[in-house]
Amino acid sequence: MPGESHDPTDIRSIAVHADDVVTALEATEQGRDAVLRVTAPFAGRVRARIHLVQTAEPADDGGDGPGPIRIPPGKLVAEDAPAYPHAHETEPDGDYDVEAHHERHAEELATWREQVREHFVETVELDLPTENHRVDVKVLG
């Protein structure tokens, strides 16, 4: 198609869905390797989608073309974004009750999921094989 390329430096902006970023952040905090991924062909505007990296997956799985660009979800939120609430941090005060802990943790997660959406960055630096390349970030949803 016109405007498509195998050169990732042709990218000027990436579009990410807010839900994908939040889900990838949460998965990363839970020990899974989740990224937002852009695959060739590249254009001025591209979409980055959530991707769970498999342990046996090669870093460059682009076949004969360029490999995908993987963006860690933490690069898409500002440094002042709220910290992910781990279960040990949400234990209720006083006598321990499993149901109360579960409810409090679920509430803290829901609050975090909403608040982190207010901290998306406007630009991100892509780590390319030969150089770094800064692009705009457009958040959908």
PDB file of C-alpha atoms in Angstrom:
ATOM      1  CA  MET A   1       0.000   0.000   0.000  1.00  0.00           C
ATOM      2  CA  PRO A   2       1.174   3.565  -0.576  1.00  0.00           C
ATOM      3  CA  GLY A   3       2.908   5.141   2.386  1.00  0.00           C
ATOM      4  CA  GLU A   4       3.956   1.808   3.900  1.00  0.00           C
ATOM      5  CA  SER A   5       7.573   0.996   4.515  1.00  0.00           C
ATOM      6  CA  HIS A   6       9.942  -1.404   6.207  1.00  0.00           C
ATOM      7  CA  ASP A   7      11.722   1.588   7.776  1.00  0.00           C
ATOM      8  CA  PRO A   8      10.474   2.127  11.350  1.00  0.00           C
ATOM      9  CA  THR A   9      11.820   5.684  11.338  1.00  0.00           C
ATOM     10  CA  ASP A  10       8.927   6.535   8.984  1.00  0.00           C
ATOM     11  CA  ILE A  11       6.607   6.265  12.001  1.00  0.00           C
ATOM     12  CA  ARG A  12       5.485   9.680  13.285  1.00  0.00           C
ATOM     13  CA  SER A  13       2.808   8.537  15.754  1.00  0.00           C
ATOM     14  CA  ILE A  14       1.470   5.407  17.353  1.00  0.00           C
ATOM     15  CA  ALA A  15      -2.105   4.800  18.413  1.00  0.00           C
ATOM     16  CA  VAL A  16      -2.698   2.710  21.522  1.00  0.00           C
ATOM     17  CA  HIS A  17      -5.954   1.746  23.153  1.00  0.00           C
ATOM     18  CA  ALA A  18      -6.106   2.830  26.808  1.00  0.00           C
ATOM     19  CA  ASP A  19      -7.410  -0.606  27.839  1.00  0.00           C
ATOM     20  CA  ASP A  20      -4.432  -2.316  26.155  1.00  0.00           C
ATOM     21  CA  VAL A  21      -1.944  -0.131  28.018  1.00  0.00           C
ATOM     22  CA  VAL A  22      -3.644  -0.658  31.391  1.00  0.00           C
ATOM     23  CA  THR A  23      -3.927  -4.421  30.811  1.00  0.00           C
ATOM     24  CA  ALA A  24      -0.271  -4.639  29.764  1.00  0.00           C
ATOM     25  CA  LEU A  25       0.818  -2.627  32.817  1.00  0.00           C
ATOM     26  CA  GLU A  26      -1.171  -4.911  35.096  1.00  0.00           C
ATOM     27  CA  ALA A  27       0.158  -8.072  33.424  1.00  0.00           C
ATOM     28  CA  THR A  28       3.720  -6.780  33.771  1.00  0.00           C
ATOM     29  CA  GLU A  29       3.175  -6.081  37.471  1.00  0.00           C
ATOM     30  CA  GLN A  30       1.958  -9.681  37.830  1.00  0.00           C
ATOM     31  CA  GLY A  31       5.172 -11.041  36.326  1.00  0.00           C
ATOM     32  CA  ARG A  32       4.155 -11.570  32.699  1.00  0.00           C
ATOM     33  CA  ASP A  33       6.058 -10.067  29.781  1.00  0.00           C
ATOM     34  CA  ALA A  34       3.443  -7.850  28.146  1.00  0.00           C
ATOM     35  CA  VAL A  35       4.274  -5.172  25.591  1.00  0.00           C
ATOM     36  CA  LEU A  36       2.559  -2.975  23.046  1.00  0.00           C
ATOM     37  CA  ARG A  37       3.733  -4.157  19.649  1.00  0.00           C
ATOM     38  CA  VAL A  38       3.929  -2.542  16.217  1.00  0.00           C
ATOM     39  CA  THR A  39       4.537  -4.773  13.214  1.00  0.00           C
ATOM     40  CA  ALA A  40       5.653  -3.977   9.666  1.00  0.00           C
ATOM     41  CA  PRO A  41       4.776  -2.597   7.253  1.00  0.00           C
ATOM     42  CA  PHE A  42       5.255   0.769   8.900  1.00  0.00           C
ATOM     43  CA  ALA A  43       3.614   4.077   8.010  1.00  0.00           C
ATOM     44  CA  GLY A  44       3.418   7.581   9.421  1.00  0.00           C
ATOM     45  CA  ARG A  45       0.642   6.474  11.789  1.00  0.00           C
ATOM     46  CA  VAL A  46       0.577   2.929  13.164  1.00  0.00           C
ATOM     47  CA  ARG A  47      -1.355   1.019  15.810  1.00  0.00           C
ATOM     48  CA  ALA A  48       0.386  -0.654  18.758  1.00  0.00           C
ATOM     49  CA  ARG A  49      -1.495  -3.645  20.146  1.00  0.00           C
ATOM     50  CA  ILE A  50      -1.067  -5.622  23.333  1.00  0.00           C
ATOM     51  CA  HIS A  51       1.143  -8.680  23.027  1.00  0.00           C
ATOM     52  CA  LEU A  52       2.205 -11.286  25.570  1.00  0.00           C
ATOM     53  CA  VAL A  53       5.767 -12.306  24.765  1.00  0.00           C
ATOM     54  CA  GLN A  54       6.295 -16.061  24.808  1.00  0.00           C
ATOM     55  CA  THR A  55       9.475 -17.372  26.421  1.00  0.00           C
ATOM     56  CA  ALA A  56      10.602 -19.195  23.251  1.00  0.00           C
ATOM     57  CA  GLU A  57       9.651 -16.307  20.963  1.00  0.00           C
ATOM     58  CA  PRO A  58      12.640 -14.818  19.127  1.00  0.00           C
ATOM     59  CA  ALA A  59      13.193 -11.102  19.616  1.00  0.00           C
ATOM     60  CA  ASP A  60      13.203 -10.592  15.838  1.00  0.00           C
ATOM     61  CA  ASP A  61      10.187 -12.516  14.523  1.00  0.00           C
ATOM     62  CA  GLY A  62       9.649 -10.388  11.434  1.00  0.00           C
ATOM     63  CA  GLY A  63      10.542 -13.113   8.926  1.00  0.00           C
ATOM     64  CA  ASP A  64      12.329 -11.547   5.969  1.00  0.00           C
ATOM     65  CA  GLY A  65      11.190  -8.019   6.921  1.00  0.00           C
ATOM     66  CA  PRO A  66      11.938  -5.936   9.979  1.00  0.00           C
ATOM     67  CA  GLY A  67      11.054  -7.393  13.353  1.00  0.00           C
ATOM     68  CA  PRO A  68       8.248  -5.981  15.436  1.00  0.00           C
ATOM     69  CA  ILE A  69       8.784  -2.976  17.662  1.00  0.00           C
ATOM     70  CA  ARG A  70       8.030  -3.792  21.291  1.00  0.00           C
ATOM     71  CA  ILE A  71       7.107  -0.971  23.642  1.00  0.00           C
ATOM     72  CA  PRO A  72       7.139  -1.757  27.366  1.00  0.00           C
ATOM     73  CA  PRO A  73       3.866  -0.421  28.808  1.00  0.00           C
ATOM     74  CA  GLY A  74       5.729   1.511  31.502  1.00  0.00           C
ATOM     75  CA  LYS A  75       7.146   3.780  28.783  1.00  0.00           C
ATOM     76  CA  LEU A  76       3.598   4.890  27.920  1.00  0.00           C
ATOM     77  CA  VAL A  77       2.820   6.371  31.344  1.00  0.00           C
ATOM     78  CA  ALA A  78       4.452   9.306  33.071  1.00  0.00           C
ATOM     79  CA  GLU A  79       6.790   8.834  36.014  1.00  0.00           C
ATOM     80  CA  ASP A  80       4.207  10.363  38.360  1.00  0.00           C
ATOM     81  CA  ALA A  81       1.602   7.711  37.519  1.00  0.00           C
ATOM     82  CA  PRO A  82       0.107   5.959  40.550  1.00  0.00           C
ATOM     83  CA  ALA A  83       1.873   2.805  41.664  1.00  0.00           C
ATOM     84  CA  TYR A  84       0.190  -0.543  41.054  1.00  0.00           C
ATOM     85  CA  PRO A  85      -1.524  -1.736  44.265  1.00  0.00           C
ATOM     86  CA  HIS A  86      -0.073  -5.130  45.173  1.00  0.00           C
ATOM     87  CA  ALA A  87      -2.180  -7.437  47.332  1.00  0.00           C
ATOM     88  CA  HIS A  88       0.133  -7.190  50.350  1.00  0.00           C
ATOM     89  CA  GLU A  89      -0.325  -3.401  50.276  1.00  0.00           C
ATOM     90  CA  THR A  90      -4.123  -3.560  50.405  1.00  0.00           C
ATOM     91  CA  GLU A  91      -4.604  -5.647  53.531  1.00  0.00           C
ATOM     92  CA  PRO A  92      -7.346  -4.134  55.682  1.00  0.00           C
ATOM     93  CA  ASP A  93      -6.535  -2.702  59.091  1.00  0.00           C
ATOM     94  CA  GLY A  94      -7.448  -4.677  62.200  1.00  0.00           C
ATOM     95  CA  ASP A  95      -8.407  -8.347  62.226  1.00  0.00           C
ATOM     96  CA  TYR A  96      -7.671 -10.033  58.924  1.00  0.00           C
ATOM     97  CA  ASP A  97     -10.646 -11.161  56.875  1.00  0.00           C
ATOM     98  CA  VAL A  98     -10.185 -12.747  53.439  1.00  0.00           C
ATOM     99  CA  GLU A  99     -13.378 -11.284  51.984  1.00  0.00           C
ATOM    100  CA  ALA A 100     -12.621  -7.805  53.298  1.00  0.00           C
ATOM    101  CA  HIS A 101      -9.109  -8.020  51.858  1.00  0.00           C
ATOM    102  CA  HIS A 102     -10.438  -9.181  48.503  1.00  0.00           C
ATOM    103  CA  GLU A 103     -12.995  -6.354  48.379  1.00  0.00           C
ATOM    104  CA  ARG A 104     -10.448  -3.712  49.358  1.00  0.00           C
ATOM    105  CA  HIS A 105      -7.915  -4.989  46.834  1.00  0.00           C
ATOM    106  CA  ALA A 106     -10.551  -5.025  44.061  1.00  0.00           C
ATOM    107  CA  GLU A 107     -11.501  -1.428  44.929  1.00  0.00           C
ATOM    108  CA  GLU A 108      -7.849  -0.309  44.937  1.00  0.00           C
ATOM    109  CA  LEU A 109      -7.301  -1.988  41.550  1.00  0.00           C
ATOM    110  CA  ALA A 110     -10.373  -0.316  40.061  1.00  0.00           C
ATOM    111  CA  THR A 111      -9.186   3.063  41.348  1.00  0.00           C
ATOM    112  CA  TRP A 112      -5.675   2.464  39.978  1.00  0.00           C
ATOM    113  CA  ARG A 113      -7.037   1.416  36.566  1.00  0.00           C
ATOM    114  CA  GLU A 114      -8.961   4.694  36.314  1.00  0.00           C
ATOM    115  CA  GLN A 115      -6.220   6.955  37.682  1.00  0.00           C
ATOM    116  CA  VAL A 116      -3.380   5.543  35.562  1.00  0.00           C
ATOM    117  CA  ARG A 117      -5.342   6.537  32.436  1.00  0.00           C
ATOM    118  CA  GLU A 118      -4.747  10.181  33.373  1.00  0.00           C
ATOM    119  CA  HIS A 119      -0.966   9.714  33.108  1.00  0.00           C
ATOM    120  CA  PHE A 120      -0.349   8.624  29.518  1.00  0.00           C
ATOM    121  CA  VAL A 121       2.631  10.277  27.851  1.00  0.00           C
ATOM    122  CA  GLU A 122       2.352  12.395  24.712  1.00  0.00           C
ATOM    123  CA  THR A 123       5.538  11.034  23.120  1.00  0.00           C
ATOM    124  CA  VAL A 124       7.601   7.884  23.456  1.00  0.00           C
ATOM    125  CA  GLU A 125      11.044   6.877  22.308  1.00  0.00           C
ATOM    126  CA  LEU A 126      11.080   3.662  20.294  1.00  0.00           C
ATOM    127  CA  ASP A 127      14.127   1.464  20.821  1.00  0.00           C
ATOM    128  CA  LEU A 128      15.075   0.480  17.278  1.00  0.00           C
ATOM    129  CA  PRO A 129      17.957  -1.827  16.327  1.00  0.00           C
ATOM    130  CA  THR A 130      20.048   1.013  14.891  1.00  0.00           C
ATOM    131  CA  GLU A 131      18.790   4.048  16.799  1.00  0.00           C
ATOM    132  CA  ASN A 132      16.107   5.461  19.056  1.00  0.00           C
ATOM    133  CA  HIS A 133      13.204   7.257  17.425  1.00  0.00           C
ATOM    134  CA  ARG A 134      10.742   9.603  19.191  1.00  0.00           C
ATOM    135  CA  VAL A 135       7.076   9.462  18.104  1.00  0.00           C
ATOM    136  CA  ASP A 136       3.772  10.945  19.255  1.00  0.00           C
ATOM    137  CA  VAL A 137       1.356   8.794  21.258  1.00  0.00           C
ATOM    138  CA  LYS A 138      -2.367   8.940  20.467  1.00  0.00           C
ATOM    139  CA  VAL A 139      -4.556   7.227  23.071  1.00  0.00           C
ATOM    140  CA  LEU A 140      -7.820   5.654  21.949  1.00  0.00           C
ATOM    141  CA  GLY A 141     -10.724   4.875  24.239  1.00  0.00           C
TER     142      GLY A 141
END
